[in-house]
GROMACS .gro file of C-alpha atoms in nm:
model
  310
    1MET     CA    1   6.780  18.182   7.498
    2PHE     CA    2   6.781  17.822   7.385
    3HIS     CA    3   6.550  17.700   7.066
    4VAL     CA    4   6.575  17.361   6.945
    5LYS     CA    5   6.683  17.338   6.600
    6GLN     CA    6   6.709  16.990   6.383
    7SER     CA    7   7.001  16.936   6.179
    8PRO     CA    8   6.986  16.805   5.875
    9ALA     CA    9   7.350  16.660   5.844
   10ASP     CA   10   7.235  16.399   6.085
   11ASP     CA   11   6.948  16.400   6.187
   12THR     CA   12   7.009  16.417   6.551
   13THR     CA   13   6.823  16.759   6.781
   14ILE     CA   14   7.070  17.013   6.892
   15PHE     CA   15   7.016  17.231   7.161
   16GLY     CA   16   7.137  17.594   7.042
   17ASP     CA   17   7.284  17.727   6.710
   18ASP     CA   18   7.604  17.811   6.850
   19THR     CA   19   7.651  17.708   7.182
   20PRO     CA   20   7.995  17.419   7.336
   21LEU     CA   21   7.717  17.154   7.347
   22ALA     CA   22   7.618  17.232   7.024
   23ARG     CA   23   7.954  17.240   6.851
   24GLU     CA   24   8.019  16.880   7.109
   25LEU     CA   25   7.746  16.739   6.957
   26ALA     CA   26   7.807  16.803   6.574
   27ASP     CA   27   8.189  16.713   6.622
   28LEU     CA   28   8.101  16.353   6.735
   29SER     CA   29   7.874  16.324   6.493
   30ALA     CA   30   8.042  16.396   6.186
   31ARG     CA   31   8.387  16.179   6.300
   32ARG     CA   32   8.095  15.940   6.409
   33ARG     CA   33   8.006  16.002   6.031
   34ILE     CA   34   8.383  15.941   5.898
   35LEU     CA   35   8.463  15.657   6.142
   36GLU     CA   36   8.182  15.430   5.976
   37ALA     CA   37   8.239  15.550   5.605
   38THR     CA   38   8.621  15.448   5.745
   39ASP     CA   39   8.786  15.161   5.572
   40VAL     CA   40   9.120  15.001   5.680
   41ASN     CA   41   9.405  14.727   5.550
   42LEU     CA   42   9.434  14.486   5.841
   43PRO     CA   43   9.772  14.357   5.834
   44ALA     CA   44   9.908  14.062   5.701
   45GLU     CA   45  10.149  13.934   6.003
   46THR     CA   46  10.045  13.958   6.332
   47ARG     CA   47  10.158  14.289   6.519
   48ILE     CA   48  10.294  14.314   6.882
   49LEU     CA   49  10.278  14.633   7.100
   50THR     CA   50  10.443  14.639   7.381
   51VAL     CA   51  10.189  14.935   7.620
   52SER     CA   52  10.437  15.055   7.917
   53ASN     CA   53  10.545  15.388   8.063
   54GLN     CA   54  10.641  15.349   8.435
   55LYS     CA   55  10.499  15.651   8.568
   56GLY     CA   56  10.155  15.553   8.720
   57GLY     CA   57   9.864  15.711   8.634
   58VAL     CA   58   9.891  15.809   8.278
   59GLY     CA   59   9.588  15.532   8.131
   60LYS     CA   60   9.828  15.303   8.089
   61THR     CA   61   9.563  14.971   8.076
   62THR     CA   62   9.281  15.193   8.027
   63SER     CA   63   9.461  15.260   7.673
   64ALA     CA   64   9.576  14.867   7.583
   65VAL     CA   65   9.208  14.828   7.640
   66ASN     CA   66   9.033  15.068   7.480
   67VAL     CA   67   9.245  15.060   7.175
   68ALA     CA   68   9.222  14.722   7.157
   69ALA     CA   69   8.860  14.679   7.184
   70ALA     CA   70   8.873  14.969   6.950
   71LEU     CA   71   9.057  14.700   6.659
   72ALA     CA   72   8.856  14.434   6.749
   73SER     CA   73   8.514  14.661   6.650
   74ILE     CA   74   8.656  14.794   6.387
   75GLY     CA   75   8.753  14.377   6.243
   76ALA     CA   76   9.077  14.270   6.381
   77ARG     CA   77   9.135  14.009   6.623
   78VAL     CA   78   9.298  14.089   6.934
   79LEU     CA   79   9.516  13.918   7.200
   80VAL     CA   80   9.549  14.138   7.462
   81ILE     CA   81   9.857  13.983   7.759
   82ASP     CA   82   9.766  14.099   8.107
   83LEU     CA   83  10.139  14.141   8.232
   84ASP     CA   84  10.080  14.326   8.519
   85PRO     CA   85   9.974  14.180   8.863
   86GLN     CA   86   9.684  14.426   8.955
   87GLY     CA   87   9.470  14.246   8.644
   88ASN     CA   88   9.279  14.546   8.614
   89ALA     CA   89   9.301  14.485   8.217
   90SER     CA   90   9.167  14.151   8.270
   91THR     CA   91   8.850  14.328   8.457
   92ALA     CA   92   8.858  14.574   8.196
   93LEU     CA   93   8.771  14.328   7.919
   94GLY     CA   94   8.488  14.115   8.163
   95VAL     CA   95   8.790  13.805   8.218
   96PRO     CA   96   8.760  13.626   8.486
   97HIS     CA   97   9.091  13.588   8.675
   98THR     CA   98   9.092  13.493   9.029
   99ALA     CA   99   9.384  13.296   9.183
  100ASP     CA  100   9.248  12.950   9.104
  101ILE     CA  101   9.154  13.001   8.705
  102PRO     CA  102   9.527  12.957   8.478
  103SER     CA  103   9.658  13.297   8.388
  104VAL     CA  104   9.967  13.410   8.227
  105TYR     CA  105  10.161  13.320   8.593
  106ASP     CA  106  10.170  12.954   8.477
  107VAL     CA  107  10.239  13.109   8.116
  108LEU     CA  108  10.609  13.196   8.314
  109ILE     CA  109  10.656  13.011   8.541
  110ASP     CA  110  10.516  12.699   8.517
  111GLU     CA  111  10.593  12.675   8.081
  112PHE     CA  112  10.157  12.658   8.049
  113PRO     CA  113  10.050  12.665   7.636
  114LEU     CA  114   9.937  13.024   7.595
  115ALA     CA  115   9.651  12.933   7.397
  116GLU     CA  116   9.527  12.712   7.753
  117VAL     CA  117   9.509  13.017   7.924
  118ILE     CA  118   9.356  13.297   7.688
  119GLN     CA  119   9.031  13.377   7.756
  120PRO     CA  120   8.756  13.494   7.485
  121SER     CA  121   8.621  13.822   7.622
  122PRO     CA  122   8.239  13.906   7.590
  123GLU     CA  123   8.308  14.259   7.455
  124SER     CA  124   8.361  14.098   7.137
  125ASP     CA  125   8.414  13.780   6.914
  126ASN     CA  126   8.736  13.903   6.798
  127LEU     CA  127   8.892  14.044   7.137
  128PHE     CA  128   9.087  13.780   7.352
  129CYS     CA  129   9.252  13.789   7.667
  130ALA     CA  130   9.515  13.580   7.861
  131PRO     CA  131   9.489  13.685   8.223
  132SER     CA  132   9.646  13.784   8.541
  133THR     CA  133   9.621  13.683   8.898
  134ILE     CA  134   9.771  13.728   9.207
  135HIS     CA  135  10.036  13.520   9.151
  136LEU     CA  136  10.202  13.727   8.910
  137ALA     CA  137  10.287  13.949   9.238
  138GLY     CA  138  10.555  13.702   9.298
  139ALA     CA  139  10.709  13.620   8.909
  140GLU     CA  140  10.946  13.884   8.883
  141ILE     CA  141  11.157  13.687   9.225
  142GLU     CA  142  11.053  13.329   9.054
  143LEU     CA  143  11.163  13.413   8.711
  144VAL     CA  144  11.546  13.564   8.862
  145SER     CA  145  11.628  13.184   8.879
  146GLN     CA  146  11.448  13.111   8.533
  147VAL     CA  147  11.663  12.961   8.226
  148ALA     CA  148  11.639  13.182   7.976
  149ARG     CA  149  11.427  13.432   8.235
  150GLU     CA  150  11.414  13.695   7.962
  151HIS     CA  151  11.272  13.514   7.664
  152ARG     CA  152  10.982  13.305   7.876
  153LEU     CA  153  10.720  13.491   7.681
  154ARG     CA  154  10.847  13.575   7.375
  155THR     CA  155  10.903  13.156   7.368
  156ALA     CA  156  10.521  13.133   7.446
  157MET     CA  157  10.401  13.378   7.202
  158GLU     CA  158  10.585  13.216   6.963
  159GLU     CA  159  10.457  12.859   7.024
  160TYR     CA  160  10.125  12.988   7.040
  161LEU     CA  161  10.105  13.112   6.654
  162GLU     CA  162  10.327  12.821   6.486
  163SER     CA  163   9.990  12.670   6.728
  164VAL     CA  164   9.766  12.824   6.565
  165ASP     CA  165   9.511  12.844   6.208
  166ILE     CA  166   9.400  13.198   6.245
  167LYS     CA  167   9.657  13.417   6.397
  168PRO     CA  168   9.541  13.756   6.571
  169HIS     CA  169   9.612  14.057   6.347
  170PHE     CA  170   9.738  14.234   6.665
  171ILE     CA  171   9.851  14.160   7.050
  172ILE     CA  172   9.860  14.400   7.332
  173ILE     CA  173  10.075  14.310   7.595
  174ASP     CA  174  10.005  14.560   7.891
  175CYS     CA  175  10.309  14.589   8.133
  176PRO     CA  176  10.347  14.707   8.525
  177PRO     CA  177  10.509  15.071   8.620
  178SER     CA  178  10.800  14.892   8.643
  179LEU     CA  179  11.069  14.796   8.403
  180GLY     CA  180  11.180  14.494   8.625
  181LEU     CA  181  11.186  14.122   8.449
  182LEU     CA  182  10.797  14.150   8.358
  183THR     CA  183  10.841  14.438   8.186
  184ILE     CA  184  11.152  14.271   8.006
  185ASN     CA  185  10.976  14.010   7.901
  186ALA     CA  186  10.742  14.216   7.758
  187PHE     CA  187  10.976  14.470   7.569
  188THR     CA  188  11.178  14.063   7.433
  189ALA     CA  189  10.850  13.951   7.303
  190ALA     CA  190  10.730  14.257   7.139
  191ASP     CA  191  10.780  14.427   6.801
  192GLU     CA  192  10.698  14.767   6.904
  193VAL     CA  193  10.632  14.966   7.236
  194PHE     CA  194  10.298  15.181   7.236
  195ILE     CA  195  10.346  15.457   7.505
  196PRO     CA  196  10.009  15.694   7.692
  197ILE     CA  197  10.139  16.011   7.829
  198GLN     CA  198   9.900  16.213   8.051
  199CYS     CA  199   9.898  16.578   7.949
  200GLU     CA  200   9.982  16.659   8.267
  201TYR     CA  201  10.284  16.861   8.422
  202TYR     CA  202  10.572  16.595   8.427
  203ALA     CA  203  10.427  16.418   8.128
  204LEU     CA  204  10.799  16.292   8.028
  205GLU     CA  205  10.884  16.256   8.383
  206GLY     CA  206  11.082  15.905   8.392
  207LEU     CA  207  11.031  15.865   8.004
  208SER     CA  208  11.397  15.899   7.936
  209GLN     CA  209  11.477  15.640   8.144
  210LEU     CA  210  11.192  15.429   7.958
  211LEU     CA  211  11.378  15.522   7.614
  212GLY     CA  212  11.682  15.392   7.744
  213SER     CA  213  11.509  15.070   7.894
  214VAL     CA  214  11.427  15.046   7.544
  215GLN     CA  215  11.757  15.140   7.379
  216MET     CA  216  11.907  14.827   7.622
  217ILE     CA  217  11.688  14.603   7.496
  218GLN     CA  218  11.718  14.631   7.153
  219LYS     CA  219  12.050  14.644   7.180
  220HIS     CA  220  12.145  14.271   7.360
  221LEU     CA  221  11.780  14.080   7.339
  222ASN     CA  222  11.556  14.258   7.103
  223PRO     CA  223  11.685  14.439   6.778
  224ARG     CA  224  11.331  14.409   6.610
  225LEU     CA  225  11.220  14.688   6.932
  226HIS     CA  226  11.118  15.017   6.816
  227VAL     CA  227  10.885  15.308   6.969
  228SER     CA  228  10.583  15.342   6.736
  229THR     CA  229  10.345  15.503   6.936
  230ILE     CA  230  10.296  15.786   7.160
  231LEU     CA  231   9.954  15.857   7.234
  232LEU     CA  232   9.858  16.179   7.432
  233THR     CA  233   9.547  16.074   7.681
  234MET     CA  234   9.346  16.305   7.987
  235TYR     CA  235   9.382  16.553   7.721
  236ASP     CA  236   9.170  16.893   7.863
  237GLY     CA  237   9.171  17.166   7.545
  238ARG     CA  238   8.998  17.432   7.781
  239THR     CA  239   9.386  17.450   7.964
  240ARG     CA  240   9.665  17.563   7.840
  241LEU     CA  241   9.839  17.355   8.025
  242ALA     CA  242   9.750  17.044   7.806
  243GLN     CA  243   9.806  17.196   7.493
  244GLN     CA  244  10.156  17.343   7.565
  245VAL     CA  245  10.251  16.923   7.672
  246ALA     CA  246  10.066  16.843   7.382
  247GLU     CA  247  10.282  17.052   7.196
  248GLU     CA  248  10.633  17.016   7.375
  249VAL     CA  249  10.585  16.606   7.300
  250ARG     CA  250  10.494  16.631   6.942
  251SER     CA  251  10.847  16.821   6.890
  252HIS     CA  252  11.017  16.542   7.070
  253PHE     CA  253  10.882  16.272   6.863
  254ALA     CA  254  10.722  16.394   6.595
  255ASP     CA  255  10.658  16.094   6.369
  256GLN     CA  256  10.585  15.790   6.663
  257VAL     CA  257  10.257  16.053   6.786
  258LEU     CA  258   9.896  15.969   6.666
  259GLU     CA  259   9.697  16.289   6.553
  260THR     CA  260   9.393  16.183   6.766
  261VAL     CA  261   9.435  16.238   7.155
  262ILE     CA  262   9.202  16.126   7.465
  263PRO     CA  263   9.019  16.363   7.640
  264ARG     CA  264   8.959  16.350   7.997
  265SER     CA  265   8.607  16.201   8.039
  266VAL     CA  266   8.444  16.019   8.312
  267ARG     CA  267   8.272  15.782   8.042
  268VAL     CA  268   8.668  15.637   8.041
  269SER     CA  269   8.717  15.647   8.380
  270GLU     CA  270   8.337  15.465   8.509
  271ALA     CA  271   8.339  15.151   8.219
  272PRO     CA  272   8.570  14.918   8.417
  273SER     CA  273   8.425  14.924   8.746
  274PHE     CA  274   8.047  14.779   8.503
  275GLY     CA  275   8.374  14.545   8.380
  276GLN     CA  276   8.382  14.717   7.998
  277THR     CA  277   8.595  14.895   7.831
  278VAL     CA  278   8.415  15.223   7.729
  279VAL     CA  279   8.412  15.159   7.338
  280SER     CA  280   8.086  14.878   7.432
  281TYR     CA  281   8.008  15.076   7.736
  282ASP     CA  282   7.912  15.426   7.548
  283PRO     CA  283   8.013  15.384   7.201
  284GLN     CA  284   7.862  15.688   7.146
  285SER     CA  285   8.081  15.905   7.372
  286ALA     CA  286   8.386  16.135   7.277
  287GLY     CA  287   8.644  15.898   7.502
  288ALA     CA  288   8.493  15.581   7.281
  289ILE     CA  289   8.502  15.772   6.984
  290ALA     CA  290   8.903  15.913   7.041
  291TYR     CA  291   9.050  15.557   7.078
  292ARG     CA  292   8.844  15.386   6.757
  293GLU     CA  293   8.986  15.704   6.582
  294ALA     CA  294   9.345  15.605   6.739
  295ALA     CA  295   9.329  15.234   6.684
  296VAL     CA  296   9.232  15.352   6.287
  297GLU     CA  297   9.559  15.540   6.294
  298ILE     CA  298   9.737  15.241   6.443
  299VAL     CA  299   9.634  15.021   6.202
  300ARG     CA  300   9.760  15.267   5.878
  301LYS     CA  301  10.051  15.321   6.060
  302SER     CA  302  10.164  15.003   6.107
  303ALA     CA  303  10.113  14.976   5.713
  304ARG     CA  304  10.340  15.261   5.630
  305GLU     CA  305  10.608  15.117   5.858
  306GLY     CA  306  10.540  14.839   5.643
  307GLU     CA  307  10.600  14.970   5.296
  308GLY     CA  308  10.875  15.123   5.495
  309ARG     CA  309  11.059  14.832   5.564
  310ALA     CA  310  10.960  14.662   5.239
   0.00000   0.00000   0.00000
């Protein structure tokens, strides 16, 4: 029979001493306290990450916007560049992206200054977005005939960073689920590749092709590019399959995989329909806490890599 017990640790009311719900609530409460007490050193130079996985349905855009919002919540200035013609990142960040709004398309095709298309996100004073519009769907074809077609985004970003007094700590580029010219532009502009991988069957399917593309970009267009971060998403700890997938990914990419895993969560799925990330939609939820933990890991990982290169 359930009884009500007052927890002395966090003043929350827990139903039952050792039920799954009680354990989950206690765990979330402990993780929240750790996050609230966590200090991070934000990078002195802008870190540029492109979020990519040509396999659909892996939580790519969801991870891009939620990590961006989580970074903003710990004080980082973050710019999200929505390079996916579907515009889902723009939607999740609450940024208008109708066909008549200046967008990344204008930057890539008509050489608009990036600063002229960036909009603030209502999520946070620290969070900004260069939106995608439907016009970006035709950009792959239009880029073919452009001069320096692989470098268009990189040039625009360099000009933007030179023109602003207060630079973002992070630029996160959300790629389409393909390896076309838009994604190549993102790879050429970025320092790091951030790969979300879902904890499902065939999780590593297509990953070798993605890694091959990264190596090609390293060789011919951008020697700075490297896979720095892999995030396991849609994790259901109750299933043996999710545990096996996580173990397999960690065995292949021990240095890149974050300790944090993103659980399957209704809240994470609901948030975009309200024009929000889960970090603002339900900040106390398991999904929001996991993305905040991932953001802290990414900041600390960047700092360690910087020390290693120095």
